[in-house]
Amino acid sequence: MNRHNERYSRLSKMGSIKRSCIFLLSLFCLFLIFGSFNGSDLLGAQLPSGRKANPSENILLVAAASNLRFAMEDIVDEFGKAFQTEIQVAYGSSGSFTAQLMAGAPFDLFFSADEVLPRKLISKGLALEDTLYRYGTGRIVLWVSNGSAIHPEREGMKALLHPSVHKIAMANPRHAPYGAAAVAALKNTGLYESLRARLVFGENISEAAHFVRKGSAEIGILSYAHAVSLPLKDDGRFWPIPATSYPPLNQGAIILQQSRNVPLSKSFINFIIEGLGREIMKGYGYKTQKDSR
Amino acid sequence: MNWDAFWLSMKLASITSIILLCIGLPLAYWIARSSWRWKFLIEAVVALPIVLPPTVLGFYLLTAMGSRSFLGRFYQEMTGSPLAFTFGGLVVASIFYSLPFTIQPLSMAFSAVDECLIQNAWVLGRSRWMTFLTVILPLSYRGVITAFILSFAHTVGEFGVVLMVGGNIPGITRTISIDLYDQVQALNDQGASETALFLLVFSFLFLSLVYFIDRKKDRKRVTVQFD
């Protein structure tokens, strides 16, 4: 059989419209492939360390507990202005970050919501030994949206027993320290057993805030920093849970062993514990102090 | 709308679907043509990612890529860096995650090819390889296109696995679906709704293209009948 004939019959079988479809589709794919590799991005994304190419290494990759989101955004802005650096922050629950760091996640700094997880990372040899800094002590609050019939600012913890409360949003106590503090506060006031079935858990404190803001939950146990943040402060009312009813949320930061820029990491931490960052942290309701261990 | 995240998703999806097509063509051919007794076991393994929660796949991949596993250590010694939390790690994860969406349309298309045509080609002296290239592949080109588009779209829509294996690192592993999740967490309603709407329209246009390609043939068959 003639090879030329065969090819001809194959092409005619496919029909011109289908052929043009395939042509368009392959054009589209080429466009996507080349469009997405803009400039040095191809090299950058596949550098051994998984970082973008940056000759000066003037860039920090930070893992931060969710309660820090709003304070950290302000701090990064100010720090970037003062030091001409780029700081990229990923937010999540401290427990998830600890698991990711143990699996080799390429962060320079880790701002946890407690001090237990950073110590664990130090003991595993993943963080620099003398770098556990207590950068702030957090607080938890009861938060309801503006239109709610629940009044935590008058009733305190009893507001949780209000008949309109079907769901109480909080962070997952298994891996988020703010969730663990919320459970401790409930246990301390003797409400835990009776309210247990109404608790809904966000992956982290931000997800819990999202639940209660959208009305999926009537009341939430959130961080003070979330309650006074720009998206939430005009939307609702809050009542700080007395600090005596849960173990203090002392938050620790560490510099990780694989950090490529330890001096810059140190100056970022210093900016937060004694520089302008400290004022920003205070503005979001964190208690701050200078001592570092 | 975070365009960096969008382009990252596009890059991930196109690389993944091209690699998947290279793996998928021989594997699907084997599944369609083989009469091995234990073939059903291979088919079940290939279909697993459809049934498994992404967290299960993410957990195993993270364990396998981590510096404590044999594979992770091997990769780290070869390249000097761990595979988890890099773009390369995402590509590996996406290949596993989207594998069934490549294999199933391909093997269905291959087994729909008339056995007589294949045997005729053999009788006329074509090798198996040439028969595949000149008879089976042209007759199942729609399966190939469907496989490509489905694996592409499925990779763009991937969430759980990418979050576990990639870790939401801006510019490196923060794909468009992770970016949407991040915007929700930042309580940024406007950004989140923009991204969500964009993804909805994008997916709709993409699937319309798939069904447009399908539509042509059906319609032609109908007109032939009425003529």
XYZ file of C-alpha atoms in Angstrom:
520
model
C 0.000 0.000 0.000
C 1.226 3.418 -0.910
C 2.228 5.471 2.062
C 1.088 8.719 0.468
C -2.395 7.393 -0.242
C -2.806 6.225 3.290
C -1.933 9.553 4.773
C -4.319 11.278 2.384
C -7.228 9.075 3.360
C -6.479 9.591 7.022
C -6.531 13.350 6.693
C -9.728 13.485 4.698
C -11.392 11.228 7.235
C -10.759 13.700 9.971
C -12.531 16.519 8.178
C -11.374 20.064 7.881
C -13.325 21.444 10.854
C -11.894 18.880 13.217
C -8.443 19.516 11.864
C -8.805 23.213 12.483
C -10.046 22.452 15.992
C -6.952 20.419 16.697
C -4.821 23.143 15.213
C -6.453 25.768 17.418
C -6.075 23.568 20.452
C -2.403 22.944 19.852
C -1.884 26.641 19.246
C -3.621 27.320 22.552
C -1.353 24.851 24.329
C 1.779 26.371 22.832
C 0.551 29.791 23.872
C -0.004 28.552 27.407
C 3.349 26.873 27.656
C 5.366 29.769 26.313
C 3.168 32.385 27.931
C 3.696 30.861 31.320
C 7.471 30.724 31.081
C 8.024 34.419 31.118
C 11.636 35.453 31.338
C 13.759 33.840 33.968
C 10.713 32.307 35.606
C 11.453 28.876 34.156
C 14.896 28.864 35.681
C 13.674 30.470 38.868
C 10.966 27.961 39.592
C 13.325 25.052 39.166
C 16.347 26.238 41.029
C 17.575 23.564 43.416
C 16.237 25.301 46.484
C 12.876 25.945 44.876
C 13.325 29.691 45.197
C 13.195 32.322 42.550
C 16.573 33.348 41.256
C 17.720 36.306 43.231
C 21.388 37.213 43.140
C 21.340 39.268 46.320
C 19.177 36.751 48.192
C 17.447 39.801 49.570
C 14.248 37.896 50.033
C 12.701 36.126 52.989
C 10.116 33.384 52.927
C 8.101 33.492 56.138
C 5.623 30.996 57.571
C 3.266 32.757 59.968
C 0.417 31.563 62.166
C -2.953 32.801 60.888
C -3.661 35.054 63.854
C -0.740 37.216 62.678
C -2.093 37.833 59.198
C -3.205 41.430 59.600
C -0.393 42.562 61.883
C 2.152 40.832 59.641
C 0.880 42.534 56.495
C 1.450 45.946 58.109
C 4.841 44.882 59.472
C 6.005 43.551 56.101
C 5.019 46.845 54.449
C 6.987 48.883 56.965
C 9.980 46.540 56.969
C 10.061 46.464 53.182
C 10.137 50.264 53.106
C 12.923 50.458 55.684
C 15.136 47.632 54.391
C 14.361 47.485 50.631
C 13.595 43.784 50.770
C 10.920 41.469 49.570
C 9.235 39.340 52.201
C 6.790 36.659 51.178
C 4.521 35.292 53.848
C 2.426 32.129 53.855
C -0.277 31.905 56.521
C -1.660 28.756 58.092
C -2.028 26.920 61.371
C 1.159 26.458 63.368
C 0.695 22.695 63.471
C 0.446 22.403 59.678
C 3.576 24.492 59.252
C 5.460 22.324 61.731
C 4.510 19.236 59.732
C 5.523 20.956 56.485
C 8.831 22.135 57.924
C 9.605 18.601 59.051
C 8.993 17.479 55.483
C 11.471 20.065 54.222
C 9.450 23.207 53.440
C 11.877 25.960 52.351
C 10.989 28.759 54.805
C 13.518 31.123 56.405
C 11.440 32.068 59.420
C 8.564 30.527 61.313
C 6.251 32.627 63.509
C 4.288 30.128 65.547
C 1.238 30.765 67.700
C 2.899 28.950 70.598
C 6.352 28.048 71.866
C 5.956 24.268 71.974
C 6.099 23.710 68.215
C 9.186 25.933 67.649
C 10.963 24.062 70.471
C 10.069 20.786 68.807
C 11.632 22.008 65.555
C 14.768 23.137 67.404
C 15.086 19.753 69.118
C 14.863 18.056 65.723
C 17.757 20.192 64.529
C 15.640 22.051 61.965
C 16.040 25.514 63.476
C 18.995 27.511 64.738
C 19.380 26.681 68.405
C 19.605 30.083 70.058
C 16.822 31.659 68.048
C 13.558 31.155 69.925
C 12.161 34.676 70.283
C 8.936 35.430 72.148
C 7.565 38.140 69.884
C 4.153 38.542 71.463
C 1.423 37.078 73.625
C -1.939 36.707 71.960
C -5.486 36.884 73.290
C -8.757 35.265 72.334
C -12.153 36.953 72.146
C -15.796 36.069 71.637
C -16.930 37.661 68.386
C -20.448 38.183 66.961
C -21.571 40.133 63.929
C -23.322 43.505 64.351
C -26.897 42.351 63.834
C -26.652 39.476 66.282
C -29.033 39.131 69.260
C -26.143 37.736 71.310
C -24.296 40.187 73.541
C -20.959 38.769 74.667
C -19.802 42.203 75.838
C -22.576 42.111 78.499
C -22.954 38.422 79.208
C -19.360 37.201 78.880
C -18.918 33.461 78.414
C -22.635 32.918 79.165
C -23.319 34.413 75.729
C -22.350 30.996 74.340
C -25.465 29.527 75.987
C -27.802 31.962 74.170
C -30.640 30.008 72.466
C -29.784 31.360 69.019
C -26.298 29.805 69.125
C -26.286 26.700 66.954
C -22.665 26.692 65.906
C -19.564 28.064 67.593
C -16.595 28.625 65.272
C -13.016 28.169 66.461
C -9.682 26.995 65.113
C -8.969 23.271 65.138
C -7.581 22.575 68.633
C -5.583 19.614 67.369
C -3.096 21.695 65.439
C -3.910 25.370 66.032
C -2.836 26.826 69.416
C -5.676 29.394 69.331
C -8.151 26.517 69.028
C -6.501 24.772 71.966
C -6.782 27.997 74.005
C -10.483 28.265 73.093
C -11.108 24.692 74.291
C -9.164 25.421 77.497
C -11.329 28.499 78.151
C -14.504 26.453 77.607
C -13.295 23.711 79.930
C -12.248 26.275 82.526
C -15.729 27.798 82.625
C -17.359 24.357 82.684
C -19.122 24.881 79.363
C -17.149 22.423 77.235
C -19.240 19.270 77.738
C -22.581 20.987 77.121
C -21.383 22.936 74.050
C -19.188 20.255 72.532
C -21.673 19.249 69.841
C -21.979 22.852 68.621
C -18.288 23.457 67.951
C -17.184 23.799 64.325
C -13.483 23.872 63.540
C -11.723 25.979 60.940
C -8.380 24.764 59.654
C -6.946 27.841 61.356
C -8.211 30.980 63.093
C -8.814 32.812 59.789
C -11.160 30.115 58.551
C -13.039 30.274 61.860
C -13.358 34.055 61.368
C -14.688 33.442 57.865
C -17.362 31.034 59.224
C -18.755 33.454 61.761
C -18.516 36.499 59.493
C -20.533 34.774 56.775
C -23.138 33.682 59.311
C -22.435 29.942 59.079
C -21.734 30.122 62.805
C -23.498 32.523 65.179
C -20.516 33.193 67.415
C -16.792 32.625 67.132
C -13.795 32.337 69.412
C -11.265 34.367 67.436
C -7.978 36.087 68.038
C -8.032 39.648 69.347
C -5.963 40.615 66.320
C -8.693 39.383 63.972
C -11.412 41.216 65.895
C -9.652 44.578 65.495
C -8.507 43.966 61.911
C -9.742 46.111 59.041
C -12.191 43.588 57.526
C -13.793 42.667 60.871
C -13.696 45.684 63.166
C -16.744 47.436 61.696
C -18.684 44.228 61.133
C -19.116 43.046 64.687
C -18.687 43.278 68.440
C -16.327 41.366 70.674
C -15.493 40.565 74.266
C -11.964 39.563 75.302
C -12.017 36.263 77.202
C -10.227 36.784 80.571
C -6.596 35.750 80.217
C -6.862 33.745 83.439
C -9.152 31.127 81.873
C -6.628 29.735 79.388
C -2.862 29.150 79.361
C -1.042 32.218 77.964
C -0.677 32.252 74.194
C 3.035 33.021 74.222
C 4.098 33.059 70.608
C 7.595 32.112 69.517
C 9.530 32.708 66.309
C 12.524 30.744 65.042
C 15.060 31.025 62.230
C 15.267 27.786 60.323
C 18.469 25.885 59.673
C 18.130 26.120 55.893
C 17.708 29.910 55.914
C 19.892 31.501 53.248
C 19.874 34.862 54.911
C 20.266 34.616 58.670
C 21.297 38.298 59.193
C 18.205 39.551 57.365
C 16.036 37.068 59.279
C 17.501 38.364 62.526
C 16.861 41.967 61.604
C 13.261 41.094 60.705
C 12.735 39.507 64.124
C 14.422 42.464 65.821
C 12.139 44.814 63.899
C 9.191 42.976 65.448
C 10.404 42.566 69.015
C 11.940 45.990 69.489
C 11.469 48.127 66.414
C 8.480 49.668 64.732
C 6.935 46.193 64.408
C 6.436 46.093 68.160
C 4.123 49.109 67.993
C 2.139 47.430 65.221
C 1.854 44.237 67.298
C 0.605 46.277 70.267
C -1.960 47.933 68.019
C -3.365 44.490 67.259
C -3.657 43.688 70.956
C -0.577 41.523 71.459
C 1.331 41.853 74.694
C 4.978 42.354 73.844
C 8.227 42.158 75.732
C 11.885 42.299 74.935
C 13.287 39.197 76.563
C 14.374 36.537 74.147
C 15.689 33.113 74.856
C -6.969 38.637 40.679
C -3.481 37.228 41.163
C -2.002 36.701 37.686
C 1.189 35.106 39.017
C -0.925 32.360 40.552
C -2.926 32.009 37.335
C 0.162 31.586 35.171
C 1.621 29.171 37.681
C -1.527 27.060 37.383
C -1.346 27.201 33.577
C 2.314 26.188 33.583
C 1.654 23.348 36.002
C -1.350 22.120 34.033
C 0.348 22.218 30.622
C 3.527 20.488 31.792
C 1.485 17.895 33.670
C -0.831 17.111 30.756
C 2.036 16.813 28.273
C 3.930 14.407 30.530
C 0.700 12.529 31.211
C 0.064 12.132 27.490
C 3.542 10.616 27.069
C 2.912 8.164 29.911
C -0.746 7.698 29.031
C -0.493 6.672 25.379
C 1.519 3.455 25.949
C -0.195 2.635 29.247
C -3.708 3.112 27.832
C -2.770 1.086 24.735
C -1.613 -1.723 26.968
C -4.803 -1.557 29.065
C -6.980 -1.534 25.941
C -5.210 -4.398 24.172
C -3.789 -6.645 26.855
C -5.545 -9.824 27.923
C -3.388 -10.373 30.985
C -5.276 -12.109 33.780
C -4.422 -9.555 36.466
C -5.028 -6.504 34.273
C -7.994 -5.453 36.411
C -5.593 -4.793 39.290
C -3.630 -2.280 37.194
C -6.880 -0.648 36.096
C -7.950 -0.324 39.727
C -4.625 1.275 40.692
C -4.901 3.768 37.818
C -8.454 4.729 38.876
C -7.552 5.117 42.565
C -7.064 8.925 42.526
C -10.719 9.365 41.494
C -11.900 7.644 44.661
C -9.180 8.514 47.157
C -9.545 11.738 49.121
C -6.810 14.164 47.963
C -5.552 14.175 51.535
C -4.634 10.487 51.318
C -2.688 11.039 48.122
C -1.141 14.201 49.575
C -0.116 12.381 52.741
C 1.628 9.557 50.884
C 3.297 11.904 48.405
C 4.557 14.151 51.177
C 5.882 11.137 53.055
C 7.548 9.798 49.923
C 9.079 13.160 48.998
C 10.174 14.056 52.527
C 13.793 13.882 53.538
C 13.154 10.867 55.771
C 12.037 8.523 52.984
C 14.332 6.584 50.678
C 12.964 8.261 47.536
C 13.123 11.740 49.036
C 16.713 11.226 50.163
C 17.677 9.799 46.783
C 16.210 12.815 44.981
C 17.870 15.179 47.434
C 21.259 13.562 46.895
C 20.872 13.707 43.119
C 19.721 17.328 42.916
C 20.789 18.837 46.223
C 17.317 19.861 47.356
C 14.132 18.175 48.571
C 11.279 17.610 46.121
C 8.440 18.623 48.429
C 7.365 22.300 48.353
C 8.914 22.925 44.930
C 7.340 23.299 41.518
C 8.814 19.925 40.522
C 7.068 18.345 43.490
C 3.762 19.793 42.342
C 4.271 18.343 38.855
C 4.897 14.871 40.320
C 1.831 15.150 42.560
C -0.371 16.369 39.695
C 0.739 13.488 37.473
C -0.548 10.998 40.022
C -3.660 13.017 40.719
C -4.732 13.430 37.070
C -3.569 10.041 35.763
C -7.059 8.468 35.553
C -8.354 11.454 33.582
C -5.775 10.740 30.890
C -5.884 6.946 30.903
C -9.640 6.415 30.867
C -10.596 8.449 27.754
C -7.535 7.058 25.948
C -8.145 3.403 26.727
C -11.847 3.765 25.921
C -11.019 5.312 22.567
C -8.399 2.651 21.820
C -10.743 -0.233 22.595
C -13.462 1.331 20.422
C -11.267 0.947 17.324
C -12.606 -1.836 15.102
C -10.542 -4.996 15.624
C -10.861 -5.858 11.898
C -9.015 -2.710 10.867
C -6.158 -3.504 13.213
C -5.891 -7.091 12.021
C -6.079 -5.974 8.386
C -3.166 -3.673 8.985
C -1.210 -6.552 10.486
C -2.091 -8.845 7.601
C -0.934 -6.167 5.172
C 2.420 -6.208 6.879
C 2.320 -3.262 9.215
C 4.271 -3.597 12.452
C 2.418 -3.158 15.740
C 4.083 0.213 16.180
C 3.062 1.428 12.692
C -0.450 0.071 13.166
C -0.725 2.095 16.358
C 0.551 5.241 14.659
C -1.365 4.995 11.380
C -4.573 3.180 12.331
C -5.371 3.275 16.047
C -4.170 6.795 16.886
C -5.897 8.604 13.972
C -9.140 6.771 14.706
C -9.073 7.702 18.388
C -7.851 11.282 18.109
C -10.924 12.572 19.906
C -10.041 10.435 22.895
C -6.566 11.957 22.840
C -7.955 15.499 22.819
C -10.451 14.693 25.575
C -7.690 13.102 27.667
C -5.489 16.153 27.254
C -8.201 18.665 28.080
C -9.570 16.713 31.036
C -6.169 16.240 32.636
C -5.382 19.911 32.010
C -8.641 21.110 33.571
C -8.402 18.650 36.455
C -4.903 19.912 37.274
C -6.072 23.539 37.230
C -8.842 22.593 39.656
C -6.554 20.657 41.969
C -6.634 21.858 45.563
C -6.078 19.449 48.419
C -3.015 17.698 47.053
C -1.336 20.967 46.032
C -1.990 22.466 49.450
C -0.439 19.485 51.214
C 2.521 18.907 48.914
C 3.097 22.528 47.879
C 2.462 24.416 51.088
C 1.003 27.669 49.685
C 4.332 29.401 48.979
C 3.751 32.616 46.995
C 5.175 32.460 43.466
C 6.382 28.869 43.761
C 3.497 26.645 44.750
C 0.560 29.038 45.211
C -1.678 28.032 42.309
C -4.878 29.853 41.433
C -7.160 27.596 43.492
C -4.866 27.948 46.531
C -4.784 31.698 45.971
C -8.581 31.805 46.143
C -8.481 29.886 49.432
C -5.877 32.326 50.719
C -8.020 35.314 49.787
C -10.980 33.817 51.636
C -8.763 33.422 54.699
C -7.594 37.013 54.369
C -11.313 37.964 54.518
C -10.786 39.655 51.153
C -14.290 39.168 49.748
C -13.800 41.208 46.598
C -10.588 39.482 45.558
C -12.076 36.076 46.310
C -15.220 36.686 44.271
C -13.195 38.016 41.326
C -10.982 34.940 41.289
C -13.919 32.580 41.756
C -15.847 34.207 38.900
C -12.800 34.117 36.653
C -12.275 30.411 37.344
C -15.957 29.682 36.720
C -15.913 31.431 33.322
C -12.564 29.874 32.410
C -13.766 26.343 33.218
C -17.019 26.891 31.354
C -15.206 28.073 28.209
C -12.793 25.173 28.447
C -15.520 22.547 28.740
C -17.499 24.263 25.963
C -14.498 23.676 23.733
C -14.524 19.947 24.591
C -18.213 19.596 23.801
C -17.837 21.729 20.672
C -15.315 19.245 19.318
C -17.693 16.404 20.170
C -20.767 18.129 18.729
C -19.472 18.285 15.140
C -19.380 14.574 14.588
C -22.794 13.859 16.110
C -24.445 16.473 14.009
C -22.882 15.199 10.801
C -24.192 11.722 11.515
C -27.718 13.113 11.935
C -27.618 15.121 8.682
C -26.432 12.075 6.785
C -29.464 10.165 8.022
C -31.912 12.862 6.963
C -30.331 13.360 3.552
